């Protein structure tokens, strides 16, 4: 029930569009972007970090920091602790123009399908063991992002992280299930890359017709 006189809480698309507005200018910082968003801080933080990888090129000098932040966020989520960013990273510069476009586009696209996202299985998502499992899955996404692989390989773990983050934020076990499936597929793909190399994976999944 909504209390009269109070605005309804922003949905995830609204938060992404708010972040896009904060990206005005060539450079922005975490200190400018992240404060005072919502009580769903962990999921919003990891969703933001996932979207930072949703473009074809790494962010110079910051990609490794973003991966470590994902690992920290997942570990703290699994322990029931609030989000935390090292003080020395709060003023690291981020490319405001690129992030503003990515966040704005993502917010507009999410708004189109947001009616499909709803609390499903809250009795499961509220369980402490599920919270720990979700945190561990987010840690895995961060570790996969940190692997020294070519930039396009950031997309698969970022997609898994996006699904997990939205699932956690909205208590939606359907999206959580999709996130776990994406994480499993990404782990198999990366394992194949490490064993066979990029050329071997291309030959395995995209064989040249004779």
Backbone as ProteinMPNN parsed JSONL, in Angstrom:
{"seq_chain_A": "XXXXXXXXXXXXXXXXXXXXXXXXXXXXXXXXXXXXXXXXXXXXXXXXXXXXXXXXXXXXXXXXXXXXXXXXXXXXXXXXXXXXXXXXXXXXXXXXXXXXXXXXXXXXXXXXXXXXXXXXXXXXXXXXXXXXXXXXXXXXXXXXXXXXXXXXXXXXXXXXXXXXXXXXXXXXXXXXXXXXXXXXXXXXXXXXXXXXXXXXXXXXXXXXXX", "coords_chain_A": {"N_chain_A": [[0.85, -1.199, 0.0], [0.54, 2.194, -0.859], [1.654, 5.084, 0.768], [-0.156, 8.031, 1.204], [0.845, 10.981, -0.416], [3.481, 10.304, -0.656], [5.909, 9.594, -3.11], [5.875, 6.806, -5.384], [8.303, 4.155, -5.125], [11.257, 4.241, -7.179], [11.544, 2.24, -10.089], [13.843, -0.193, -11.486], [14.546, 0.708, -14.06], [14.136, 3.439, -13.823], [16.151, 4.109, -12.003], [18.42, 3.568, -13.562], [18.139, 5.492, -15.577], [18.349, 7.753, -14.008], [21.028, 7.518, -13.193], [22.188, 7.819, -15.711], [21.646, 10.521, -16.194], [23.325, 11.616, -14.315], [25.736, 11.296, -15.477], [26.633, 13.436, -16.916], [28.97, 15.328, -18.724], [32.523, 14.87, -19.496], [33.991, 13.28, -17.729], [33.171, 11.312, -14.911], [32.685, 10.31, -11.468], [32.681, 7.55, -9.099], [31.89, 8.536, -6.662], [30.203, 10.604, -7.337], [28.218, 9.282, -8.768], [26.989, 7.106, -7.316], [25.809, 7.53, -4.654], [22.964, 7.369, -2.413], [20.931, 5.926, -3.84], [19.017, 3.725, -3.488], [17.377, 1.298, -1.34], [18.079, -1.166, -2.249], [20.853, -1.569, -2.541], [23.123, -3.28, -3.123], [22.344, -4.854, -5.375], [21.786, -2.831, -7.225], [24.302, -1.646, -7.411], [25.884, -3.757, -8.481], [24.494, -4.171, -10.855], [24.955, -1.732, -12.145], [27.767, -1.94, -12.411], [27.901, -4.16, -14.105], [26.763, -3.083, -16.436], [28.749, -1.324, -17.143], [30.457, -2.846, -18.61], [29.158, -3.32, -20.944], [29.897, -2.624, -23.619], [32.02, -2.585, -26.544], [34.727, -2.164, -25.905], [37.309, -2.184, -23.399], [37.336, -0.196, -20.369], [39.83, 2.046, -20.099], [42.343, 1.533, -17.684], [40.517, 1.062, -15.624], [38.98, -1.21, -15.794], [39.893, -3.518, -14.428], [39.582, -2.673, -11.801], [36.792, -2.435, -11.688], [36.058, -5.127, -11.966], [37.139, -6.185, -9.582], [35.58, -4.777, -7.759], [33.1, -5.95, -8.262], [33.562, -8.53, -7.282], [34.007, -7.927, -4.556], [31.495, -6.838, -3.879], [29.798, -9.061, -4.271], [30.859, -10.843, -2.365], [30.349, -9.467, 0.031], [27.568, -9.306, -0.095], [26.915, -12.024, 0.2], [27.557, -12.371, 2.827], [25.723, -10.867, 4.123], [26.277, -8.19, 4.451], [26.442, -4.595, 4.001], [26.881, -2.591, 0.958], [30.188, -1.615, -0.106], [32.819, 0.49, -1.042], [36.227, 0.903, -1.637], [37.812, 3.768, -0.303], [39.793, 5.056, -1.802], [39.085, 4.524, -4.386], [36.815, 5.897, -4.975], [37.031, 8.324, -6.266], [37.977, 7.784, -8.757], [38.184, 8.406, -12.208], [35.62, 8.048, -14.65], [34.493, 7.361, -17.994], [32.219, 9.614, -18.778], [30.554, 10.244, -21.01], [30.366, 7.824, -22.546], [29.346, 6.004, -20.625], [26.976, 7.306, -19.944], [25.472, 7.057, -22.32], [25.267, 4.238, -22.5], [23.916, 3.597, -20.093], [21.579, 5.154, -20.349], [20.423, 4.051, -22.702], [20.08, 1.39, -21.808], [18.303, 1.785, -19.658], [16.022, 2.758, -20.995], [15.379, 0.581, -22.648], [14.922, -1.389, -20.721], [12.677, -0.352, -19.47], [10.704, -0.89, -21.32], [10.208, -3.611, -21.059], [9.746, -4.023, -18.44], [7.389, -4.633, -17.2], [7.251, -7.324, -17.22], [8.898, -8.152, -15.236], [8.818, -9.132, -11.96], [8.121, -9.68, -8.421], [8.742, -12.956, -7.786], [8.635, -15.862, -6.109], [9.528, -14.92, -3.621], [9.721, -16.031, -1.097], [11.783, -17.778, -1.426], [13.97, -16.186, -2.31], [14.431, -14.619, -0.1], [15.641, -16.247, 1.712], [18.428, -16.984, 3.835], [20.435, -18.753, 2.843], [20.011, -18.739, 0.112], [20.608, -16.096, -0.42], [23.355, -16.168, 0.182], [24.199, -17.898, -1.831], [23.538, -16.422, -4.117], [25.286, -14.256, -3.761], [27.741, -15.62, -3.985], [27.577, -16.432, -6.665], [27.708, -13.948, -7.936], [30.281, -13.204, -7.197], [31.68, -15.102, -8.725], [31.048, -14.151, -11.302], [32.476, -11.73, -11.245], [35.124, -12.718, -11.029], [35.371, -14.037, -13.483], [35.226, -11.852, -15.201], [37.649, -10.701, -14.584], [39.541, -12.335, -15.742], [42.345, -12.592, -17.932], [41.454, -12.126, -20.792], [40.497, -11.497, -24.273], [38.806, -8.301, -24.929], [35.981, -8.595, -25.926], [35.077, -10.823, -24.537], [34.112, -9.993, -22.152], [31.409, -9.612, -22.299], [29.695, -12.035, -21.93], [29.944, -12.795, -19.021], [29.061, -10.352, -18.001], [26.425, -10.178, -18.893], [25.313, -12.362, -17.498], [25.697, -11.352, -14.916], [24.036, -9.074, -14.998], [21.462, -10.261, -15.204], [21.371, -11.697, -12.78], [21.591, -9.563, -10.967], [19.262, -8.008, -11.455], [17.389, -9.95, -10.837], [17.899, -10.329, -8.076], [17.336, -7.724, -7.126], [14.615, -7.469, -7.686], [13.486, -9.658, -6.494], [13.01, -11.926, -8.095], [12.741, -15.099, -9.031], [12.743, -16.31, -11.498], [14.325, -14.711, -13.209], [16.663, -14.938, -11.738], [17.171, -17.668, -12.112], [17.67, -17.66, -14.885], [19.955, -16.109, -14.823], [21.757, -17.796, -13.455], [21.881, -19.879, -15.314], [23.058, -18.523, -17.464], [25.503, -17.907, -16.283], [26.572, -20.473, -15.915], [26.796, -21.298, -18.611], [28.646, -19.391, -19.479], [30.866, -20.074, -17.904], [31.467, -22.607, -18.94], [32.104, -21.849, -21.588], [34.356, -20.17, -21.16], [36.065, -22.014, -19.984], [36.478, -23.675, -22.18], [37.807, -21.864, -23.837], [40.168, -21.438, -22.375], [41.273, -23.98, -22.49], [41.302, -24.712, -25.231], [41.927, -22.402, -26.574], [41.225, -19.261, -28.276], [41.061, -19.571, -31.071], [40.583, -22.303, -31.311], [38.076, -22.519, -30.054], [36.504, -21.038, -31.815], [36.622, -22.704, -34.059], [35.354, -24.918, -32.978], [32.719, -24.069, -32.324], [31.948, -22.571, -34.508], [32.35, -23.934, -37.125], [34.187, -24.028, -40.189], [32.531, -24.315, -43.234], [32.892, -27.017, -45.498]], "CA_chain_A": [[0.0, 0.0, 0.0], [1.338, 3.41, -0.95], [1.249, 6.135, 1.702], [-0.549, 9.242, 0.479], [1.812, 12.066, -0.351], [4.817, 9.81, -0.955], [6.043, 9.077, -4.47], [6.222, 5.388, -5.403], [9.737, 3.951, -5.32], [11.683, 4.088, -8.559], [11.889, 0.908, -10.566], [15.229, -0.25, -11.913], [14.741, 1.56, -15.232], [14.25, 4.809, -13.334], [17.481, 4.283, -11.421], [19.399, 3.632, -14.64], [18.012, 6.8, -16.23], [18.917, 8.728, -13.07], [22.48, 7.413, -13.325], [22.557, 8.392, -17.007], [21.642, 11.976, -16.024], [24.494, 11.997, -13.515], [26.943, 11.1, -16.281], [26.896, 14.617, -17.731], [30.387, 15.689, -18.726], [33.435, 13.869, -20.034], [34.441, 12.375, -16.67], [32.381, 11.258, -13.682], [33.31, 9.444, -10.479], [31.762, 6.754, -8.296], [31.358, 9.386, -5.585], [29.109, 11.374, -7.921], [27.17, 8.443, -9.337], [26.349, 6.03, -6.576], [25.16, 7.729, -3.349], [21.541, 7.628, -2.204], [20.069, 5.414, -4.903], [17.884, 2.903, -3.087], [17.73, 0.32, -0.312], [18.578, -2.362, -2.928], [22.14, -1.048, -2.976], [24.009, -4.273, -3.712], [21.894, -5.214, -6.719], [21.966, -1.666, -8.081], [25.729, -1.472, -7.646], [26.38, -4.776, -9.404], [23.879, -3.905, -12.162], [25.733, -0.637, -12.727], [29.075, -2.453, -12.797], [27.708, -5.011, -15.286], [26.526, -2.233, -17.601], [30.017, -0.704, -17.529], [31.13, -3.73, -19.554], [28.289, -3.574, -22.095], [30.359, -1.965, -24.833], [33.033, -3.487, -27.091], [36.101, -1.877, -25.517], [37.477, -2.011, -21.954], [37.55, 1.168, -19.893], [41.264, 2.062, -19.782], [42.767, 1.773, -16.312], [39.46, 0.9, -14.628], [38.287, -2.492, -15.949], [40.284, -4.417, -13.344], [38.949, -2.163, -10.574], [35.374, -2.794, -11.738], [35.966, -6.552, -11.668], [37.384, -6.381, -8.143], [34.404, -4.267, -7.055], [32.05, -6.964, -8.376], [33.919, -9.598, -6.337], [33.768, -7.417, -3.194], [30.043, -6.705, -3.679], [29.235, -10.398, -4.117], [31.295, -11.406, -1.092], [29.632, -8.794, 1.117], [26.172, -9.733, -0.182], [26.797, -13.375, 0.742], [27.714, -12.27, 4.275], [24.683, -10.008, 4.673], [26.836, -6.873, 4.741], [26.086, -3.558, 3.045], [27.886, -2.31, -0.073], [31.356, -0.845, 0.32], [33.814, 0.767, -2.068], [37.416, 1.524, -1.028], [37.82, 5.23, -0.393], [40.709, 5.534, -2.851], [38.494, 4.302, -5.704], [35.608, 6.698, -5.159], [37.273, 9.471, -7.145], [38.5, 7.36, -10.056], [37.403, 8.945, -13.304], [34.953, 7.154, -15.595], [34.075, 8.116, -19.192], [30.813, 9.97, -18.599], [29.79, 10.177, -22.243], [30.094, 6.43, -22.902], [28.462, 5.407, -19.627], [25.663, 7.933, -20.053], [24.754, 6.444, -23.441], [24.96, 2.844, -22.162], [22.901, 3.577, -19.037], [20.331, 5.678, -20.89], [19.859, 3.04, -23.592], [19.643, 0.246, -21.001], [17.113, 2.177, -18.909], [14.866, 2.846, -21.902], [15.003, -0.767, -23.081], [14.36, -2.095, -19.577], [11.337, 0.179, -19.216], [9.767, -1.533, -22.253], [9.906, -5.0, -20.664], [9.752, -4.088, -16.981], [6.137, -5.213, -16.721], [7.458, -8.767, -17.105], [9.739, -8.403, -14.065], [7.977, -8.999, -10.769], [8.529, -10.602, -7.345], [8.302, -14.341, -7.958], [9.441, -16.72, -5.25], [10.196, -14.138, -2.574], [9.999, -16.919, 0.034], [13.089, -18.367, -1.685], [15.031, -15.185, -2.407], [14.697, -14.049, 1.22], [16.317, -17.219, 2.561], [19.854, -16.653, 3.962], [21.281, -19.588, 1.999], [19.861, -18.245, -1.263], [21.394, -14.855, -0.468], [24.763, -16.543, 0.099], [24.429, -18.474, -3.16], [23.533, -15.307, -5.07], [26.543, -13.538, -3.587], [28.82, -16.435, -4.549], [27.456, -16.374, -8.122], [28.202, -12.639, -8.347], [31.736, -13.294, -7.088], [32.137, -15.844, -9.909], [30.984, -13.231, -12.449], [33.599, -10.813, -11.129], [36.36, -13.434, -11.33], [35.41, -14.273, -14.927], [35.556, -10.568, -15.832], [39.059, -10.398, -14.314], [40.438, -13.186, -16.516], [43.029, -11.826, -19.001], [40.967, -12.565, -22.1], [40.181, -10.341, -25.14], [37.673, -7.49, -24.439], [34.598, -9.055, -26.157], [34.675, -11.877, -23.607], [33.459, -9.393, -20.982], [29.956, -9.61, -22.47], [28.955, -13.142, -21.296], [29.755, -12.659, -17.571], [28.289, -9.139, -17.714], [25.011, -10.52, -19.09], [24.928, -13.172, -16.334], [25.632, -10.456, -13.754], [22.834, -8.251, -15.15], [20.29, -11.075, -14.869], [21.409, -11.965, -11.344], [21.357, -8.313, -10.231], [17.845, -7.664, -11.558], [16.666, -10.962, -10.076], [18.042, -10.018, -6.646], [16.654, -6.466, -6.821], [13.169, -7.608, -7.818], [13.055, -10.934, -5.879], [12.43, -12.68, -9.205], [13.517, -16.336, -9.166], [12.858, -16.637, -12.918], [15.525, -14.043, -13.691], [17.803, -15.56, -11.07], [17.442, -18.917, -12.817], [18.311, -17.319, -16.156], [21.304, -15.654, -14.503], [22.584, -18.971, -13.171], [22.101, -20.582, -16.581], [24.036, -17.74, -18.226], [26.794, -18.063, -15.618], [27.059, -21.813, -16.237], [27.215, -21.289, -20.019], [29.867, -18.588, -19.561], [31.952, -20.852, -17.318], [31.823, -23.634, -19.93], [32.755, -21.159, -22.699], [35.687, -19.724, -20.746], [36.875, -23.215, -19.831], [36.866, -24.09, -23.527], [38.813, -20.909, -24.322], [41.432, -21.681, -21.679], [41.823, -25.27, -22.917], [41.48, -24.797, -26.68], [42.295, -21.121, -27.16], [40.153, -18.597, -29.018], [40.936, -20.162, -32.407], [39.957, -23.611, -31.151], [36.652, -22.329, -29.749], [35.836, -20.638, -33.062], [36.476, -23.899, -34.899], [34.414, -25.835, -32.336], [31.35, -23.563, -32.364], [31.657, -21.981, -35.815], [33.208, -24.636, -38.083], [34.177, -23.531, -41.574], [31.93, -25.326, -44.118], [33.786, -27.537, -46.545]], "C_chain_A": [[0.881, 1.243, 0.0], [0.783, 4.461, 0.005], [0.971, 7.404, 0.918], [0.49, 10.328, 0.679], [3.231, 11.639, -0.642], [4.838, 9.26, -2.376], [6.377, 7.589, -4.417], [7.713, 5.216, -5.645], [10.074, 3.753, -6.799], [11.901, 2.621, -8.889], [13.318, 0.957, -11.11], [15.491, 0.644, -13.121], [14.898, 3.011, -14.818], [15.608, 5.086, -12.725], [18.55, 4.385, -12.512], [19.339, 4.975, -15.356], [18.544, 7.905, -15.33], [20.439, 8.709, -13.138], [22.951, 8.028, -14.635], [22.603, 9.919, -16.916], [22.865, 12.444, -15.255], [25.794, 11.873, -14.294], [27.242, 12.286, -17.186], [28.374, 14.991, -17.611], [31.253, 14.541, -19.215], [33.85, 12.855, -18.978], [33.496, 12.464, -15.481], [33.092, 10.31, -12.726], [32.245, 8.623, -9.761], [31.134, 7.601, -7.199], [30.174, 10.192, -6.079], [27.926, 10.482, -8.283], [26.347, 7.68, -8.318], [25.593, 6.389, -5.294], [23.643, 7.885, -3.432], [20.621, 7.088, -3.262], [18.835, 4.705, -4.365], [18.335, 1.958, -1.983], [18.278, -0.96, -0.928], [19.99, -2.114, -3.427], [23.018, -2.068, -3.674], [23.619, -4.572, -5.151], [22.065, -4.044, -7.685], [23.432, -1.437, -8.403], [26.242, -2.491, -8.658], [25.748, -4.626, -10.79], [24.634, -2.786, -12.871], [27.091, -1.136, -13.219], [28.974, -3.352, -14.026], [27.545, -4.159, -16.538], [27.789, -1.518, -18.052], [30.769, -1.552, -18.55], [30.314, -3.966, -20.825], [28.627, -2.657, -23.266], [31.613, -2.696, -25.27], [34.46, -3.26, -26.614], [36.198, -1.713, -24.008], [37.659, -0.542, -21.596], [38.996, 1.265, -19.43], [41.52, 2.38, -18.313], [41.727, 1.498, -15.252], [38.795, -0.465, -14.698], [38.619, -3.463, -14.824], [39.66, -3.98, -12.02], [37.477, -2.545, -10.542], [35.188, -4.275, -11.417], [36.161, -6.849, -10.186], [36.198, -5.89, -7.331], [33.249, -5.253, -7.117], [32.305, -8.084, -7.385], [33.618, -9.157, -4.904], [32.271, -7.348, -2.916], [29.401, -8.069, -3.47], [29.592, -11.018, -2.783], [30.535, -10.778, 0.074], [28.149, -9.15, 1.096], [25.997, -11.096, 0.471], [26.904, -13.389, 2.262], [26.641, -11.404, 4.933], [25.169, -8.624, 5.035], [26.433, -5.88, 3.659], [27.195, -3.305, 2.044], [28.999, -1.423, 0.455], [32.304, -0.713, -0.858], [35.015, 1.399, -1.384], [37.466, 3.021, -1.302], [38.664, 5.72, -1.567], [40.144, 5.34, -4.249], [37.313, 5.22, -5.994], [35.802, 7.848, -6.144], [37.962, 9.078, -8.443], [37.592, 7.885, -11.163], [36.845, 7.859, -14.21], [34.521, 7.971, -16.809], [32.573, 8.408, -19.165], [29.987, 9.835, -19.858], [29.395, 8.76, -22.616], [29.101, 5.821, -21.927], [27.065, 6.007, -19.694], [24.835, 7.322, -21.169], [24.339, 5.016, -23.116], [23.83, 2.776, -21.138], [21.553, 4.084, -19.548], [19.646, 4.67, -21.8], [19.308, 1.855, -22.799], [18.377, 0.57, -20.221], [15.872, 2.231, -19.775], [14.412, 1.462, -22.36], [14.375, -1.56, -21.938], [12.943, -1.634, -19.286], [10.301, -0.5, -20.106], [9.332, -2.918, -21.782], [9.743, -5.144, -19.151], [8.471, -4.684, -16.417], [6.254, -6.725, -16.569], [8.24, -9.143, -15.85], [8.916, -8.147, -12.81], [8.49, -9.937, -9.679], [7.906, -11.979, -7.551], [9.212, -15.224, -7.111], [10.164, -15.972, -4.162], [10.526, -14.994, -1.357], [11.349, -17.628, -0.155], [14.198, -17.321, -1.643], [15.376, -14.578, -1.057], [15.47, -15.002, 2.12], [17.814, -16.909, 2.625], [20.76, -17.478, 3.052], [21.176, -19.185, 0.538], [20.654, -16.957, -1.432], [22.883, -15.178, -0.582], [25.104, -17.092, -1.286], [24.458, -17.383, -4.222], [24.829, -14.511, -4.985], [27.709, -14.295, -4.191], [28.789, -16.412, -6.075], [27.981, -15.039, -8.651], [29.723, -12.575, -8.237], [32.314, -14.008, -8.311], [32.113, -14.964, -11.153], [32.161, -12.265, -12.426], [34.92, -11.477, -11.471], [36.488, -13.711, -12.819], [35.752, -12.992, -15.686], [37.047, -10.269, -15.699], [40.025, -11.265, -15.113], [41.054, -12.393, -17.669], [42.684, -12.354, -20.385], [40.627, -11.337, -22.946], [38.907, -9.632, -24.699], [36.284, -8.034, -24.727], [34.132, -10.12, -25.179], [34.102, -11.313, -22.309], [31.937, -9.486, -21.072], [29.257, -10.761, -21.747], [28.835, -13.035, -19.778], [28.965, -11.413, -17.195], [26.8, -9.401, -17.882], [24.506, -11.361, -17.924], [24.769, -12.298, -15.099], [24.402, -9.562, -13.815], [21.59, -9.033, -14.722], [20.234, -11.355, -13.374], [21.055, -10.704, -10.553], [19.884, -7.921, -10.265], [17.015, -8.668, -10.776], [16.723, -10.715, -8.584], [17.234, -8.778, -6.286], [15.142, -6.625, -6.8], [12.632, -8.891, -7.19], [12.398, -11.847, -6.91], [13.267, -13.936, -9.442], [13.645, -16.767, -10.633], [14.122, -16.005, -13.499], [16.771, -14.597, -13.017], [18.179, -16.87, -11.758], [18.132, -18.68, -14.146], [19.749, -16.848, -15.926], [22.244, -16.805, -14.203], [22.87, -19.763, -14.433], [23.143, -19.857, -17.429], [25.429, -17.867, -17.615], [27.399, -19.435, -15.927], [27.566, -21.866, -17.68], [28.51, -20.509, -20.189], [31.065, -19.356, -19.018], [32.423, -21.937, -18.279], [32.583, -23.002, -21.095], [34.179, -20.762, -22.336], [36.614, -20.91, -20.517], [37.366, -23.719, -21.181], [37.935, -23.168, -24.098], [40.163, -21.185, -23.682], [42.085, -22.978, -22.141], [42.195, -25.259, -24.394], [42.036, -23.52, -27.298], [41.15, -20.537, -27.965], [39.953, -19.233, -30.395], [40.238, -21.516, -32.329], [38.477, -23.508, -30.872], [35.895, -21.91, -30.998], [35.617, -21.844, -33.968], [35.437, -24.861, -34.335], [32.973, -25.374, -32.532], [30.964, -23.003, -33.731], [32.56, -22.639, -36.862], [33.06, -24.064, -39.485], [33.588, -24.616, -42.484], [32.919, -25.741, -45.209], [33.118, -27.412, -47.909]], "O_chain_A": [[1.845, 1.335, 0.76], [-0.425, 4.698, 0.041], [1.766, 7.805, 0.068], [0.958, 10.565, 1.792], [4.103, 12.481, -0.854], [3.92, 8.558, -2.799], [7.082, 7.147, -3.509], [8.328, 6.051, -6.307], [9.295, 3.181, -7.562], [12.386, 1.854, -8.057], [13.925, 2.026, -11.183], [16.545, 1.275, -13.202], [15.705, 3.739, -15.397], [16.162, 6.171, -12.903], [19.475, 5.189, -12.404], [20.377, 5.538, -15.705], [19.122, 8.879, -15.812], [21.072, 9.765, -13.142], [23.991, 8.684, -14.676], [23.492, 10.546, -17.492], [23.384, 13.532, -15.502], [26.845, 12.302, -13.817], [28.023, 12.159, -18.129], [28.945, 14.968, -16.521], [30.8, 13.403, -19.335], [34.044, 11.682, -19.298], [33.071, 13.552, -15.091], [34.002, 9.587, -13.13], [31.06, 8.95, -9.805], [29.971, 7.401, -6.848], [29.236, 10.441, -5.322], [26.771, 10.877, -8.124], [25.124, 7.613, -8.441], [24.768, 5.582, -4.868], [23.111, 8.454, -4.386], [19.612, 7.722, -3.57], [17.716, 5.047, -4.746], [19.531, 1.829, -1.719], [18.88, -1.769, -0.222], [20.308, -2.403, -4.581], [23.603, -1.764, -4.714], [24.464, -4.547, -6.046], [22.446, -4.244, -8.839], [23.776, -1.078, -9.529], [26.957, -2.129, -9.592], [26.394, -4.921, -11.795], [24.918, -2.884, -14.065], [27.517, -0.791, -14.322], [29.848, -3.32, -14.893], [28.119, -4.469, -17.582], [27.899, -1.14, -19.219], [31.622, -1.04, -19.274], [30.734, -4.731, -21.692], [27.752, -2.0, -23.829], [32.231, -3.374, -24.449], [35.33, -4.086, -26.89], [35.284, -1.169, -23.386], [38.088, 0.258, -22.427], [39.36, 0.619, -18.447], [40.996, 3.352, -17.768], [42.013, 1.681, -14.069], [38.107, -0.854, -13.754], [37.735, -4.155, -14.32], [39.258, -4.818, -11.213], [36.961, -2.937, -9.495], [34.27, -4.643, -10.683], [35.441, -7.661, -9.606], [35.839, -6.504, -6.327], [32.496, -5.391, -6.153], [31.379, -8.544, -6.716], [33.043, -9.919, -4.127], [31.82, -7.751, -1.844], [28.552, -8.226, -2.592], [28.752, -11.642, -2.134], [30.123, -11.479, 0.999], [27.533, -9.283, 2.154], [25.039, -11.308, 1.214], [26.403, -14.304, 2.915], [26.643, -11.225, 6.151], [24.541, -7.943, 5.846], [26.12, -6.27, 2.535], [28.326, -3.749, 2.243], [28.79, -0.592, 1.34], [32.56, -1.678, -1.579], [34.847, 2.348, -0.618], [37.189, 3.47, -2.414], [38.299, 6.68, -2.245], [40.656, 5.92, -5.206], [36.862, 5.31, -7.136], [34.847, 8.294, -6.78], [38.478, 9.939, -9.155], [36.368, 7.811, -11.057], [37.519, 6.87, -14.5], [34.213, 9.155, -16.672], [31.759, 7.544, -19.492], [28.848, 9.369, -19.806], [28.242, 8.502, -22.962], [28.125, 5.195, -22.34], [26.076, 5.295, -19.521], [23.638, 7.089, -21.001], [23.214, 4.61, -23.406], [22.894, 1.991, -21.293], [20.509, 3.517, -19.225], [18.439, 4.451, -21.695], [18.21, 1.372, -23.076], [17.475, -0.262, -20.125], [14.795, 1.807, -19.356], [13.214, 1.195, -22.451], [13.421, -2.31, -22.144], [12.096, -2.439, -18.898], [9.151, -0.67, -19.702], [8.217, -3.352, -22.071], [9.617, -6.257, -18.64], [8.457, -5.182, -15.291], [5.45, -7.342, -15.871], [8.248, -10.304, -15.442], [8.379, -7.054, -12.63], [9.216, -10.887, -9.974], [6.687, -12.135, -7.493], [10.413, -15.319, -7.367], [11.286, -16.327, -3.802], [11.5, -14.721, -0.657], [11.984, -18.032, 0.819], [15.238, -17.535, -1.021], [16.484, -14.074, -0.872], [15.915, -14.6, 3.195], [18.421, -16.604, 1.598], [21.753, -16.96, 2.541], [22.157, -19.282, -0.2], [21.297, -16.746, -2.46], [23.597, -14.538, -1.354], [26.161, -16.792, -1.842], [25.297, -17.409, -5.122], [25.403, -14.135, -6.007], [28.572, -13.699, -4.835], [29.838, -16.376, -6.717], [28.627, -14.999, -9.698], [30.383, -11.965, -9.078], [33.32, -13.571, -8.869], [33.033, -15.013, -11.969], [32.777, -12.006, -13.46], [35.759, -10.869, -12.136], [37.586, -13.633, -13.37], [36.471, -13.027, -16.684], [37.643, -9.658, -16.586], [41.217, -10.962, -15.161], [40.363, -11.606, -18.315], [43.519, -12.954, -21.062], [40.483, -10.242, -22.402], [38.009, -10.272, -24.151], [35.435, -7.953, -23.839], [32.929, -10.31, -24.999], [33.653, -12.075, -21.453], [31.248, -9.445, -20.052], [28.304, -10.51, -21.009], [27.726, -13.169, -19.261], [28.27, -11.408, -16.179], [25.993, -8.9, -17.099], [23.413, -11.123, -17.411], [23.828, -12.472, -14.325], [23.779, -9.311, -12.784], [20.763, -8.523, -13.966], [19.168, -11.262, -12.764], [20.305, -10.771, -9.579], [19.314, -7.546, -9.24], [16.042, -8.292, -10.122], [15.718, -10.869, -7.89], [16.531, -8.761, -5.276], [14.459, -5.994, -5.993], [11.446, -9.191, -7.332], [11.367, -12.463, -6.641], [14.368, -13.858, -9.986], [14.562, -17.513, -10.974], [14.896, -16.667, -14.192], [17.82, -14.713, -13.649], [19.359, -17.152, -11.965], [19.064, -19.399, -14.505], [20.645, -17.141, -16.718], [23.395, -16.802, -14.639], [23.979, -20.268, -14.61], [24.006, -20.49, -18.039], [26.422, -17.928, -18.339], [28.6, -19.545, -16.173], [28.637, -22.412, -17.945], [29.38, -20.915, -20.959], [32.153, -19.303, -19.591], [33.624, -22.168, -18.423], [33.591, -23.547, -21.546], [35.107, -20.99, -23.113], [37.806, -20.836, -20.813], [38.516, -24.135, -21.319], [38.863, -23.626, -24.765], [41.189, -21.168, -24.361], [43.311, -23.074, -22.183], [43.265, -25.734, -24.774], [42.555, -23.542, -28.414], [40.203, -21.248, -28.301], [38.82, -19.415, -30.84], [39.404, -21.841, -33.174], [37.692, -24.307, -31.383], [34.774, -22.364, -31.227], [34.555, -21.989, -34.573], [34.727, -25.534, -35.082], [32.102, -26.177, -32.866], [29.783, -22.965, -34.073], [33.436, -21.982, -37.425], [31.973, -23.673, -39.911], [34.101, -25.735, -42.502], [33.665, -24.927, -45.752], [33.706, -27.794, -48.921]]}, "name": "protein", "num_of_chains": 1, "seq": "XXXXXXXXXXXXXXXXXXXXXXXXXXXXXXXXXXXXXXXXXXXXXXXXXXXXXXXXXXXXXXXXXXXXXXXXXXXXXXXXXXXXXXXXXXXXXXXXXXXXXXXXXXXXXXXXXXXXXXXXXXXXXXXXXXXXXXXXXXXXXXXXXXXXXXXXXXXXXXXXXXXXXXXXXXXXXXXXXXXXXXXXXXXXXXXXXXXXXXXXXXXXXXXXXX"}
